[in-house]
Every structure is written in C-alpha cells, then in structure tokens.
PDB file of C-alpha atoms in Angstrom:
ATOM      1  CA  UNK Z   1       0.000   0.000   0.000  1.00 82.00           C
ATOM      2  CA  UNK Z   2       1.567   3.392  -0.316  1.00 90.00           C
ATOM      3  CA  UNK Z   3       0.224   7.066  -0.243  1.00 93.00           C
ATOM      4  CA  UNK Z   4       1.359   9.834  -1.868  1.00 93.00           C
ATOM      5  CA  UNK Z   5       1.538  13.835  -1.550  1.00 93.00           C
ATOM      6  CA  UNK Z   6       2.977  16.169  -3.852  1.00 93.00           C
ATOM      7  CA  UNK Z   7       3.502  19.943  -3.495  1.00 93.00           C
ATOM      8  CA  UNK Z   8       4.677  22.261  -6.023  1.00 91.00           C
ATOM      9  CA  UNK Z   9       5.061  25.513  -4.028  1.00 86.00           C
ATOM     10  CA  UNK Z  10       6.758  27.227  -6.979  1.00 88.00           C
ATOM     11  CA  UNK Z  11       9.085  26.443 -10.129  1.00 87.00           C
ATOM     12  CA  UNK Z  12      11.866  25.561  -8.131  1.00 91.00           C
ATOM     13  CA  UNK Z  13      11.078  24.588  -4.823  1.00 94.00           C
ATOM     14  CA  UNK Z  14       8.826  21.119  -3.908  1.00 95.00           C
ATOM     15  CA  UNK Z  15       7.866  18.988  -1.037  1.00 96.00           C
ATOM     16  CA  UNK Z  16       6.901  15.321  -1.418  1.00 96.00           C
ATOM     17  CA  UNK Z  17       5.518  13.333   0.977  1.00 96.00           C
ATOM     18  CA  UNK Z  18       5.002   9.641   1.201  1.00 96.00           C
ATOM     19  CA  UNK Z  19       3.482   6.781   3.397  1.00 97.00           C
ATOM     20  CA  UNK Z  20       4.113   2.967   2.062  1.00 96.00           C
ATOM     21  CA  UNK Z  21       3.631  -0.121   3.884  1.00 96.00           C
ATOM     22  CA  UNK Z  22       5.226  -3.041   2.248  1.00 95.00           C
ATOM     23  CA  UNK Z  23       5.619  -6.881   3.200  1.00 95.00           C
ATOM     24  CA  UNK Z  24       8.236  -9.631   2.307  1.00 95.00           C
ATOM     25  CA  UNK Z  25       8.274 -13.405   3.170  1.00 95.00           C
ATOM     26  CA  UNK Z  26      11.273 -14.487   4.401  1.00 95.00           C
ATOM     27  CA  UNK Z  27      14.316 -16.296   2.654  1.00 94.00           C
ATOM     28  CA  UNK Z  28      15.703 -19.528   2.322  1.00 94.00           C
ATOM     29  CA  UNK Z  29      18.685 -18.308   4.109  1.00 92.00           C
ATOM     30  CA  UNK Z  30      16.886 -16.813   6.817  1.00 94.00           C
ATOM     31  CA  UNK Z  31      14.309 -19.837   7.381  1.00 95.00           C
ATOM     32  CA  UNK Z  32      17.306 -22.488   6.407  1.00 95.00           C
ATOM     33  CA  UNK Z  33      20.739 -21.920   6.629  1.00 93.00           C
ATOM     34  CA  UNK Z  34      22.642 -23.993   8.740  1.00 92.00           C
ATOM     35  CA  UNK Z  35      26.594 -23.631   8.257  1.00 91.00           C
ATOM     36  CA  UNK Z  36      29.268 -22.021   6.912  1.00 90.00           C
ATOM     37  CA  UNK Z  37      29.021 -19.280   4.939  1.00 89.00           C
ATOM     38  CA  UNK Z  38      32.435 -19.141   3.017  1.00 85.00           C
ATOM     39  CA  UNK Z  39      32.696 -16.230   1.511  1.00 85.00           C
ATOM     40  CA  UNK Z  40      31.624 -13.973   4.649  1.00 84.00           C
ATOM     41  CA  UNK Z  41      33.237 -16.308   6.836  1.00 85.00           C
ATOM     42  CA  UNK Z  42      30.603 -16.495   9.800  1.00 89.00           C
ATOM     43  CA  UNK Z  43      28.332 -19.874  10.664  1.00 92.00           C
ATOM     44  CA  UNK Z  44      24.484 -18.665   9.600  1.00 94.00           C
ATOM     45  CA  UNK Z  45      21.748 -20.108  11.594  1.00 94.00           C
ATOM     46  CA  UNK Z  46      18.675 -19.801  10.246  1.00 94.00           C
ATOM     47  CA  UNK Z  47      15.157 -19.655  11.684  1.00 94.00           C
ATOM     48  CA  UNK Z  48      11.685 -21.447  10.989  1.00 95.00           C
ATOM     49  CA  UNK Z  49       9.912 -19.426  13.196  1.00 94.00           C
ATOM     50  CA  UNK Z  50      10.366 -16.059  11.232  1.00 95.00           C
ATOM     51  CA  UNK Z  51       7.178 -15.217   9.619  1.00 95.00           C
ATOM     52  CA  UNK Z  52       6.931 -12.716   7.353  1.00 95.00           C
ATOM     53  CA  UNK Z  53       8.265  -9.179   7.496  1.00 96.00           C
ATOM     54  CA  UNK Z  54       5.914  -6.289   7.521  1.00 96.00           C
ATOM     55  CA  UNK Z  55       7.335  -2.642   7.431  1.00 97.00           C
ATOM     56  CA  UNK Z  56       5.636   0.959   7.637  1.00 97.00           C
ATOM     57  CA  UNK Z  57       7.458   3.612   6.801  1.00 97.00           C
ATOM     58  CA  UNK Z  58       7.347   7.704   6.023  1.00 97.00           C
ATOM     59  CA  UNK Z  59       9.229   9.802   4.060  1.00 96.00           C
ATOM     60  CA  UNK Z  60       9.181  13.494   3.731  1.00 97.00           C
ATOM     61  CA  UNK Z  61      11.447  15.067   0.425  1.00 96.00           C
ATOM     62  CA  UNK Z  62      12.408  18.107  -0.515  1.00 96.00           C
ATOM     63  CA  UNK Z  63      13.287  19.382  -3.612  1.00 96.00           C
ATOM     64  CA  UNK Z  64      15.248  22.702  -4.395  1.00 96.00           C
ATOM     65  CA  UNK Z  65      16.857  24.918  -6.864  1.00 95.00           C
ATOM     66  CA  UNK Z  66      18.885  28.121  -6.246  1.00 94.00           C
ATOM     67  CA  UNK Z  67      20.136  30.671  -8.785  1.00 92.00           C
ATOM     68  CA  UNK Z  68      23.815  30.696  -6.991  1.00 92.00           C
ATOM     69  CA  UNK Z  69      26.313  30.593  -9.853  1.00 93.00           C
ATOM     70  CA  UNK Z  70      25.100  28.543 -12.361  1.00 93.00           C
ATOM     71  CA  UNK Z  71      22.206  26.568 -10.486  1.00 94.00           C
ATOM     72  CA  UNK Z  72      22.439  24.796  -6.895  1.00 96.00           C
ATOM     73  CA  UNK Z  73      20.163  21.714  -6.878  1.00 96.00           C
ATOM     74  CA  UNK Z  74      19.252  20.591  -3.732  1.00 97.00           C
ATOM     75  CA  UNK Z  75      17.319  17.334  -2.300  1.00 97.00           C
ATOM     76  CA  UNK Z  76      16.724  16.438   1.755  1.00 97.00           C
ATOM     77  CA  UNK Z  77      14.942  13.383   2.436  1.00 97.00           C
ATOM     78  CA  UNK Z  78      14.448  12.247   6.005  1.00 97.00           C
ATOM     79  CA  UNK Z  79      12.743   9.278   6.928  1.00 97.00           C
ATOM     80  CA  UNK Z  80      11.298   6.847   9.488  1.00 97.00           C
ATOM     81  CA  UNK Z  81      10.926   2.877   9.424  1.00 97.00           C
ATOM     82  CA  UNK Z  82       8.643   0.973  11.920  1.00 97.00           C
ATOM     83  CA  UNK Z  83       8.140  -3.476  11.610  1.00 96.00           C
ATOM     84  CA  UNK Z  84       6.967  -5.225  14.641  1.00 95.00           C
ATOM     85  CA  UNK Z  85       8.587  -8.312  12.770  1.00 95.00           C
ATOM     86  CA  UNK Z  86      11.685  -6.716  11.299  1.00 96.00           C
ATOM     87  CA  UNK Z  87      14.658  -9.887  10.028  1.00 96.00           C
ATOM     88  CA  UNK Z  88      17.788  -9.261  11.174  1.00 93.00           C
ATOM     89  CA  UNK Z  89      20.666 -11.246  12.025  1.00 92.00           C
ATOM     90  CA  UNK Z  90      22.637 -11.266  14.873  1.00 90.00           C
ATOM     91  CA  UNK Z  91      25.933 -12.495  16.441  1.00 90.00           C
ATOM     92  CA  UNK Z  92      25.062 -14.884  19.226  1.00 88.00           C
ATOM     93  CA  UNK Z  93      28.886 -17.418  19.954  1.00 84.00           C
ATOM     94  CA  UNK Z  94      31.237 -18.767  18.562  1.00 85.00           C
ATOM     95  CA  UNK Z  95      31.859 -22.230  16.857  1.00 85.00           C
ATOM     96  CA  UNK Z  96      34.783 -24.491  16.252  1.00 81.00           C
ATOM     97  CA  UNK Z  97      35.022 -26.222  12.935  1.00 84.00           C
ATOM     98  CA  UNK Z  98      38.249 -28.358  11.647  1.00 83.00           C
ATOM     99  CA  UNK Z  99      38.259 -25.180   9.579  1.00 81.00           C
ATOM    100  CA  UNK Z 100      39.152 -22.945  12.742  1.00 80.00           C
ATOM    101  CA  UNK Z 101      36.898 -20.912  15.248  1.00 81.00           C
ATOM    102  CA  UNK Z 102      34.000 -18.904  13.248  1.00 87.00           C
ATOM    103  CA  UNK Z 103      31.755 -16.457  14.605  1.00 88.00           C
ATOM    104  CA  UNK Z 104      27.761 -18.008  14.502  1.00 92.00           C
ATOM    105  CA  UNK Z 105      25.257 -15.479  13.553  1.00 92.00           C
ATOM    106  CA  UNK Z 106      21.764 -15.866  14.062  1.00 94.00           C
ATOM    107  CA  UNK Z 107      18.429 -14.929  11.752  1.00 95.00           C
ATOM    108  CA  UNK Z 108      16.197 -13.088  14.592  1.00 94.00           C
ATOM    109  CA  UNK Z 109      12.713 -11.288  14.219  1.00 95.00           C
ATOM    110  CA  UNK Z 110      12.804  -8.496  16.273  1.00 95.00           C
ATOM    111  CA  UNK Z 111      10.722  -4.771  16.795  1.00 96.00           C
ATOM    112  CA  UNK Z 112      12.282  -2.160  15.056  1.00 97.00           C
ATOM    113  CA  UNK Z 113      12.204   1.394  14.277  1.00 97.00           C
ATOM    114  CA  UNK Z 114      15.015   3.082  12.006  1.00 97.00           C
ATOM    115  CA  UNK Z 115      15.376   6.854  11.698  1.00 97.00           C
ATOM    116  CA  UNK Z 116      17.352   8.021   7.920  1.00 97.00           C
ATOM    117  CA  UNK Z 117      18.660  11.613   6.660  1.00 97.00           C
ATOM    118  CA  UNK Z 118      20.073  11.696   3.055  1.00 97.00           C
ATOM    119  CA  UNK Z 119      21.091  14.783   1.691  1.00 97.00           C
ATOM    120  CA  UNK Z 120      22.199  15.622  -1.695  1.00 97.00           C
ATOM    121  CA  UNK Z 121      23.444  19.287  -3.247  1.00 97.00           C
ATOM    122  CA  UNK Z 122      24.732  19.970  -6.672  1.00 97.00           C
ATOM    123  CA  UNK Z 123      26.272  23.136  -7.691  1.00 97.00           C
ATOM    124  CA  UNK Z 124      27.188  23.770 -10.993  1.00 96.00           C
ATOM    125  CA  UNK Z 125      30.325  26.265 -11.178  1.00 95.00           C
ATOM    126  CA  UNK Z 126      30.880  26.512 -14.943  1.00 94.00           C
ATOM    127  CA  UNK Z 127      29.207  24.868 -18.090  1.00 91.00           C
ATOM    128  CA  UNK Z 128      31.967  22.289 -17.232  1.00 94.00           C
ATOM    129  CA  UNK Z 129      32.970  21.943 -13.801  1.00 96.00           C
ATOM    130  CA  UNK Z 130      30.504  21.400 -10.539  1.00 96.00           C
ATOM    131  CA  UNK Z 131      30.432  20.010  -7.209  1.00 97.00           C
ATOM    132  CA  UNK Z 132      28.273  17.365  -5.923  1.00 97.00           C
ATOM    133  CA  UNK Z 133      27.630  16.821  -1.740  1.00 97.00           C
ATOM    134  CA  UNK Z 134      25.861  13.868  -0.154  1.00 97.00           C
ATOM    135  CA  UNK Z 135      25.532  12.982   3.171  1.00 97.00           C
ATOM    136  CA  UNK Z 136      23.387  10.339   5.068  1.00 97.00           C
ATOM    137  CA  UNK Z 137      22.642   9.834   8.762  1.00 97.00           C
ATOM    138  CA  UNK Z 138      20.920   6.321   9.779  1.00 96.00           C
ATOM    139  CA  UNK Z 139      19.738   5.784  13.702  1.00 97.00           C
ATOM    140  CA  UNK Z 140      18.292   2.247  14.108  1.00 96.00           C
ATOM    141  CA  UNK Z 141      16.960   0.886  17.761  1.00 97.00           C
ATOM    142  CA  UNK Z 142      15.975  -2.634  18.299  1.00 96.00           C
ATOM    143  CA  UNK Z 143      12.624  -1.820  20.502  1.00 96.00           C
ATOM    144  CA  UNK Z 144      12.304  -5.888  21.888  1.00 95.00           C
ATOM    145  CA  UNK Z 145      15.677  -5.713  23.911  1.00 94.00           C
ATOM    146  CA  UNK Z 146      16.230  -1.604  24.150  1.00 94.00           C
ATOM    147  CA  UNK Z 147      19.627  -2.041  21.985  1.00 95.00           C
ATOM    148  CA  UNK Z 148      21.255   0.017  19.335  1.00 96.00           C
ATOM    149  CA  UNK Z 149      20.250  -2.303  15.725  1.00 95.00           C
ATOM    150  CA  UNK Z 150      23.356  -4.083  14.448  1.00 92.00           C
ATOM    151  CA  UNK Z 151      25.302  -3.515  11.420  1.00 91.00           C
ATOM    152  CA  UNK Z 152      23.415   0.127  10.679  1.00 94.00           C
ATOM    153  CA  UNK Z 153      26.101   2.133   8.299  1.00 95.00           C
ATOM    154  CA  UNK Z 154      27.859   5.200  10.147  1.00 96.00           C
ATOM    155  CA  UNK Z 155      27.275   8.684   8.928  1.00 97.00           C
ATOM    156  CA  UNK Z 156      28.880   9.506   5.772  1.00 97.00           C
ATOM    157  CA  UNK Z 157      30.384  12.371   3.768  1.00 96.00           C
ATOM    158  CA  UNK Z 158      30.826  12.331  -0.330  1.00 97.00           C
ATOM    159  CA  UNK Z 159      32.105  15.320  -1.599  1.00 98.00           C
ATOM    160  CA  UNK Z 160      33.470  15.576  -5.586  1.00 98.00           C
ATOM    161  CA  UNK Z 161      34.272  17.931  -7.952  1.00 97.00           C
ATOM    162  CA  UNK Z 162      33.367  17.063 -11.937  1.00 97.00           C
ATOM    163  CA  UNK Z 163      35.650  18.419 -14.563  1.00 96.00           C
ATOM    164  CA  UNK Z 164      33.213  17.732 -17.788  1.00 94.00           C
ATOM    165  CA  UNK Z 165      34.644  19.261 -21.810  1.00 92.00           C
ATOM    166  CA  UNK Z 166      31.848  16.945 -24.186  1.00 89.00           C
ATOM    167  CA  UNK Z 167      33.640  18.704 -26.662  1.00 90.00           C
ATOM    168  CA  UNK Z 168      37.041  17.563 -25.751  1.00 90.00           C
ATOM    169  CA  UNK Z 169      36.344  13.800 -26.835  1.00 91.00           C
ATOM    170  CA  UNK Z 170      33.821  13.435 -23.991  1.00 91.00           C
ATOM    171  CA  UNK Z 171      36.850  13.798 -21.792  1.00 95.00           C
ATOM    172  CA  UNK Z 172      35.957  14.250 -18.173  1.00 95.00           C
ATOM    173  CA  UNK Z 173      37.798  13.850 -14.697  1.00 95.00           C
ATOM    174  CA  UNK Z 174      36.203  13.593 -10.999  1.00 97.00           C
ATOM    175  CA  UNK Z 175      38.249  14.027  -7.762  1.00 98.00           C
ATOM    176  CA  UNK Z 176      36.215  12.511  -4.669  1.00 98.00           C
ATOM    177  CA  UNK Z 177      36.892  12.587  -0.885  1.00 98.00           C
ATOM    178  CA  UNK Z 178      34.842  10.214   0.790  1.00 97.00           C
ATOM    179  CA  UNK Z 179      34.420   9.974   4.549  1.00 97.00           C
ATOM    180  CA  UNK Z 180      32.915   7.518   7.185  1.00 97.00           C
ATOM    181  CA  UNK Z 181      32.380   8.299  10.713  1.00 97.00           C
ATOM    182  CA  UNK Z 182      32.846   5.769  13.383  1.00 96.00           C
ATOM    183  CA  UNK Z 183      29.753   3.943  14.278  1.00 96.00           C
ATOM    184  CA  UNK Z 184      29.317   4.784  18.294  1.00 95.00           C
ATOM    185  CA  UNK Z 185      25.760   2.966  18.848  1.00 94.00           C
ATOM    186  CA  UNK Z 186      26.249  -0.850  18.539  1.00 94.00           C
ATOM    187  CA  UNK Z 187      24.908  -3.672  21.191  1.00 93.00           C
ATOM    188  CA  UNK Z 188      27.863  -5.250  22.752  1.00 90.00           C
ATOM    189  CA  UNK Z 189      28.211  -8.626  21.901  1.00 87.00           C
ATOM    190  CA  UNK Z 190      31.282 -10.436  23.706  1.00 86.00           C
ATOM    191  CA  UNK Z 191      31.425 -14.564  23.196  1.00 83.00           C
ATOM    192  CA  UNK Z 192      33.704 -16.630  25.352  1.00 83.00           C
ATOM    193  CA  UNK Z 193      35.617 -18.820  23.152  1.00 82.00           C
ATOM    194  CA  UNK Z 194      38.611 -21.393  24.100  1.00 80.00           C
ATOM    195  CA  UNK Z 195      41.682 -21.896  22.630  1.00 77.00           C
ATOM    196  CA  UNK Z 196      44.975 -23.836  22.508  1.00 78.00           C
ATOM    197  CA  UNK Z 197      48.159 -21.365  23.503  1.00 80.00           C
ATOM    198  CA  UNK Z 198      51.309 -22.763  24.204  1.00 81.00           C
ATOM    199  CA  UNK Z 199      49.804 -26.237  24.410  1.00 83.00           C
ATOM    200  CA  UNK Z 200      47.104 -25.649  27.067  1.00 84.00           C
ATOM    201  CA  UNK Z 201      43.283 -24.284  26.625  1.00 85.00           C
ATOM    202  CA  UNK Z 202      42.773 -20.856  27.507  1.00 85.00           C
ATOM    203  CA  UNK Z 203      39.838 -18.694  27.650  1.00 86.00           C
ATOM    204  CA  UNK Z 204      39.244 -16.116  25.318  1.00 83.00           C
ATOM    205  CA  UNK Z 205      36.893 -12.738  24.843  1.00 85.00           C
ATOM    206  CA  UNK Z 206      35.861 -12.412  21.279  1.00 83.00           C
ATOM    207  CA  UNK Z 207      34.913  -9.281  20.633  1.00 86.00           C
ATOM    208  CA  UNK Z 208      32.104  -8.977  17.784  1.00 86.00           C
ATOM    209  CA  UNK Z 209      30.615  -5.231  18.268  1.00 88.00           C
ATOM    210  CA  UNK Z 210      33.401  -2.430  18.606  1.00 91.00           C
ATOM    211  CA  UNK Z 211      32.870  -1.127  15.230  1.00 93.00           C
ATOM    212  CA  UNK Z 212      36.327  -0.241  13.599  1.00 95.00           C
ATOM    213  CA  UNK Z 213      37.587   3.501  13.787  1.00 96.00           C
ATOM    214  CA  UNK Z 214      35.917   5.853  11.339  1.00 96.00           C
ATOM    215  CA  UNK Z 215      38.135   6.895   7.979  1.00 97.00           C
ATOM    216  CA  UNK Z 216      38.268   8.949   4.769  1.00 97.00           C
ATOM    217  CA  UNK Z 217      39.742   8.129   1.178  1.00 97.00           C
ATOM    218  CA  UNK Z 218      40.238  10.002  -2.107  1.00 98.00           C
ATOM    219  CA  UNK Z 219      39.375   8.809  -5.131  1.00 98.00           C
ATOM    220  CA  UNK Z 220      40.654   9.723  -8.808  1.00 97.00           C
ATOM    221  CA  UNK Z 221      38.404   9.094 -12.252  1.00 97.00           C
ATOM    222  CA  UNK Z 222      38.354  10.249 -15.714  1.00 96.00           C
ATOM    223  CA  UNK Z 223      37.473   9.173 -19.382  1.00 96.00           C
ATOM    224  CA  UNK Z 224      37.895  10.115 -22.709  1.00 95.00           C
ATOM    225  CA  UNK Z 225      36.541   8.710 -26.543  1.00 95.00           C
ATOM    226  CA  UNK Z 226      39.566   7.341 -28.392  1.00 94.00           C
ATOM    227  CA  UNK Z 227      37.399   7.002 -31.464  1.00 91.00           C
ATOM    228  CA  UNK Z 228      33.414   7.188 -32.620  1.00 88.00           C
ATOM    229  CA  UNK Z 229      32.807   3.900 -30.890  1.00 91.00           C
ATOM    230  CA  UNK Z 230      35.464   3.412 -28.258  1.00 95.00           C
ATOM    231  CA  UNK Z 231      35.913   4.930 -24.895  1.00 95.00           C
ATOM    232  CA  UNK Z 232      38.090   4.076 -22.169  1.00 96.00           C
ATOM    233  CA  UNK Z 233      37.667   5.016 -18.402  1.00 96.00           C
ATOM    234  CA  UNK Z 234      40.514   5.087 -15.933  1.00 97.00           C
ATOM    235  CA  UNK Z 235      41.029   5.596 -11.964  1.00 97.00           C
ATOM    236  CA  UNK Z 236      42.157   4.798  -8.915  1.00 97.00           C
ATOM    237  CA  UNK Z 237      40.742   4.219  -5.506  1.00 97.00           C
ATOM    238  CA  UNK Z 238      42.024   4.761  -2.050  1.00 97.00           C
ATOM    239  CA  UNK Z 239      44.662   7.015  -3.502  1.00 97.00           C
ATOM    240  CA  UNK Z 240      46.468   7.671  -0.532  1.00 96.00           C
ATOM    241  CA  UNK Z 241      46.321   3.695   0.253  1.00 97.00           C
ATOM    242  CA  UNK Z 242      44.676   4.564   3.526  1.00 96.00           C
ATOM    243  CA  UNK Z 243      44.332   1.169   6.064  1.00 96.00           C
ATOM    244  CA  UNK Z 244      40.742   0.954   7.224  1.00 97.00           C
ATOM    245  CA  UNK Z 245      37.984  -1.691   7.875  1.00 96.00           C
ATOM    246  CA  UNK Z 246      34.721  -1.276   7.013  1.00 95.00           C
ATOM    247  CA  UNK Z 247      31.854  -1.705   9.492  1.00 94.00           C
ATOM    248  CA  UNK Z 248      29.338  -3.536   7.186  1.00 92.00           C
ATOM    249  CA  UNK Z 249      32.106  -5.992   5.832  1.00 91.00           C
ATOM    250  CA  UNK Z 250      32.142  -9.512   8.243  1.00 86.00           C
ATOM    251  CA  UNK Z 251      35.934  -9.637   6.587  1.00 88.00           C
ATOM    252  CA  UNK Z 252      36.836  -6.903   8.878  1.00 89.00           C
ATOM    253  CA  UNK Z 253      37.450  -9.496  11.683  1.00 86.00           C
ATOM    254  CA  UNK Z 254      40.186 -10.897   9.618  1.00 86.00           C
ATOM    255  CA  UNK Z 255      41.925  -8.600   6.883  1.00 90.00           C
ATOM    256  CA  UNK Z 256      41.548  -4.880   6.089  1.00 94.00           C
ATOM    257  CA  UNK Z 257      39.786  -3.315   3.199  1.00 95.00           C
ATOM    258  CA  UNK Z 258      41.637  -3.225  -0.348  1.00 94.00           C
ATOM    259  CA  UNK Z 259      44.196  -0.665   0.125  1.00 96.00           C
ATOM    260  CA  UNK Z 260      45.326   1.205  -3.623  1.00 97.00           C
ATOM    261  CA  UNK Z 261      43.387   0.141  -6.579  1.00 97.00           C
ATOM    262  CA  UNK Z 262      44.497   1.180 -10.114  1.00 97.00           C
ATOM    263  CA  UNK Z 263      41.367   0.114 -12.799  1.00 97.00           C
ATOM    264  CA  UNK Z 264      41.160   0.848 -16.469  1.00 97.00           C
ATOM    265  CA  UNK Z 265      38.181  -0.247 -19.422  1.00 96.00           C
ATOM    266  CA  UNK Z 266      37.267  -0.166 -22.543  1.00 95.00           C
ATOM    267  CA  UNK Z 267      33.999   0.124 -24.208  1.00 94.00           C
ATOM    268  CA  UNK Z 268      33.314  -0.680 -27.465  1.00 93.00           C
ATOM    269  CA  UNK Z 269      29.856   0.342 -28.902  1.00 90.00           C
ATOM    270  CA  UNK Z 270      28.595  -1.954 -32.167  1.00 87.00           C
TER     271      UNK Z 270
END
C-alpha cells in the first residue's frame, strides 16, 4: 500500500511526501541456513519461526533549486521505518570447525524502528565543472531488547568535484573525498571462546561489536573517446592507500579493506 503527496510551491522549490507499507516473506537463508558461509566467513543459523516481514514507513522530500552561480540543486529526504517483525541477524557465539573458530550469527525477528537523513546538493560552477555533496545519517533501535540495531552504516560524507569538456572527446575527470564516521551505537556482543596457547586451553573474549575507527579516502576518475565507438575510463581508488575496515564488511574481523586500486576499461559500442 503506499500514499502519496505532492507539493509544487513554486518552479523551483517542492515537497513530497510519502506513506508505504510493504511486506516480504522471508528467505531460504533466513528460514534455512545452517553452516558455513564461506565467503563472509561467519556460521548462519537460520530460523523457521520467522514469519513474514511487515514494514511501515514515512518519508518526507524536498526538492530545491537556487540561482547561486550557475544553479544549486538541492534534495533532503528524512525518513522513518517501523516493523513489529523486522529480520535481522545477529551475532550470538562462537563455533569451532576443523576449519578454525568462526563467529555463529543468528536470523532473529525483532521490533524495530530506524530513523534516515540523506542529503544531496549539486552546484554547478561553470558549463563544465561542478560540485556534488551527499551525506546520510541512519539511527536504528531494536525496541524488543532496548539495543542500538546491528550492522546500521555510520554517517557519511561524499564530496566531488566534476571536470566535464563533451567537446574535448567526452573527456571528463572527478576528484572525490569520501568519509565515514565511526559507528558509536552498537549492542555489545562479547562470546567466550577457548583456545589452545602454548599447548594448554585458555579462555578467550571475542569481541564482535566495537565497530572499527571511522576513515576517509580520495578517489581519482576520468574518461575520454579514443574514437566514434570506443571509450576508455581510468582511476584509482584509495589514492592515498589509507588502512581501514569497514563496518558492514564480516571480513573486517580478519583482513583490512583493499588498500590502492588502479582500474582501467574499454567500451566498445557496435
């Protein structure tokens, strides 16, 4: 079901507003699993009690344009999520395979309510250069145990500046600064685990909540037609080769995220 509300209050400026209610059954993963998930390295545990998911949720939007320069485009959307069945998963021990120790996670049905902010702003400087801003803000609570919801993304900054000559063989070049804040509202989740050190079993604290510390990375691009039909597209990420983990990534446990990454392509059109 969803219900809608538009609002042109003049050329440049409107408000949207929007109430949805939407439903999902769950997964076989979430009803099912029962093992090893290689390639995030965690033990899944699914659950044959979840029923299905039902979420409400409002969003207000507003839409802007400014004559600073040559046109600022604006857009702020905040929004609010309610499910008195909301899926999640969550970290519950620890188990030990002949593969090693892995951390079991858990499909759980829980009451939910989740708070979002994006924010977007465009400003064009020149016919060919312009800066784009986003930023988003997420707040989620798990209402059945009065905890923080796991794995919600930190705040985040984007911020780039577009270099754009179409009449330059398309050529174009973007410099980006990207920045994550460290996530402070997490539920703790400690598991005892034992291990073998220096030949004799010793208790351990694993810890599966401190969320990593917060970072920022720049980030190159460009592109450029070689011919009528061919184009090639160049960058490279992480330019500084900054060491960080990522909050949302289970491979933070074990490795860092991919450090300098040089990438080139070509597109041919037939």
């Amino acid at each position: 079901a969803n219900l809608g509300l538009n609002y042109q209050a003049a050329d440049n400026f409107e408000i949207r507003m929007n109430l949805a209610r939407a439903s999902r059954t769950p997964n076989a993963a979430e009803l099912f699993a029962d093992g090893l998930h290689h390639s995030a390295a965690v033990i899944e545990r699914g659950n044959l009690a979840i029923a299905q998911e039902v979420v409400y949720q409002a969003n207000l939007s507003v839409y802007g344009k400014l004559p600073v320069l040559h046109g600022l485009n604006f857009e702020i959307n905040p929004y609010y999520l309610y499910s008195g069945n909301f899926i999640n998963q969550d970290p519950s021990g620890a188990m030990v395979t002949i593969r090693g120790i892995f951390p079991v996670w858990d499909y759980k049905q829980v009451r939910a309510e989740i708070f979002g902010l994006d924010a977007d702003a465009t400003l064009k400087f020149t016919d060919f250069l312009q800066w784009q801003g986003q930023f988003s803000y997420l707040r989620g609570q798990n209402l059945s145990t009065g905890e923080p919801l796991i794995q919600m993304v930190p705040a985040n900054f984007r911020n780039s500046l577009a270099f754009d000559f179409p009449q330059w063989r398309g050529l174009n070049f973007k410099v980006e600064h990207v920045s994550f804040l460290k996530q402070n509202r997490f539920p703790v989740r400690h598991v005892p685990v034992e291990v073998i050190d220096g030949g004799e079993t010793v208790s351990k604290t694993l810890d599966l909540s401190t969320p990593p510390p917060g970072y920022s990375l720049w980030n190159l691009s460009g592109g450029i037609n070689l011919s009528k039909n061919l184009r090639t597209d160049f960058g490279v990420t992480n330019l500084a080769n900054i060491r960080y983990r990522e909050y949302l990534n289970r491979l933070r446990y074990f490795a860092d995220a991919m450090g300098r990454n040089f990438f080139i392509s070509l597109n041919f059109k037939f």
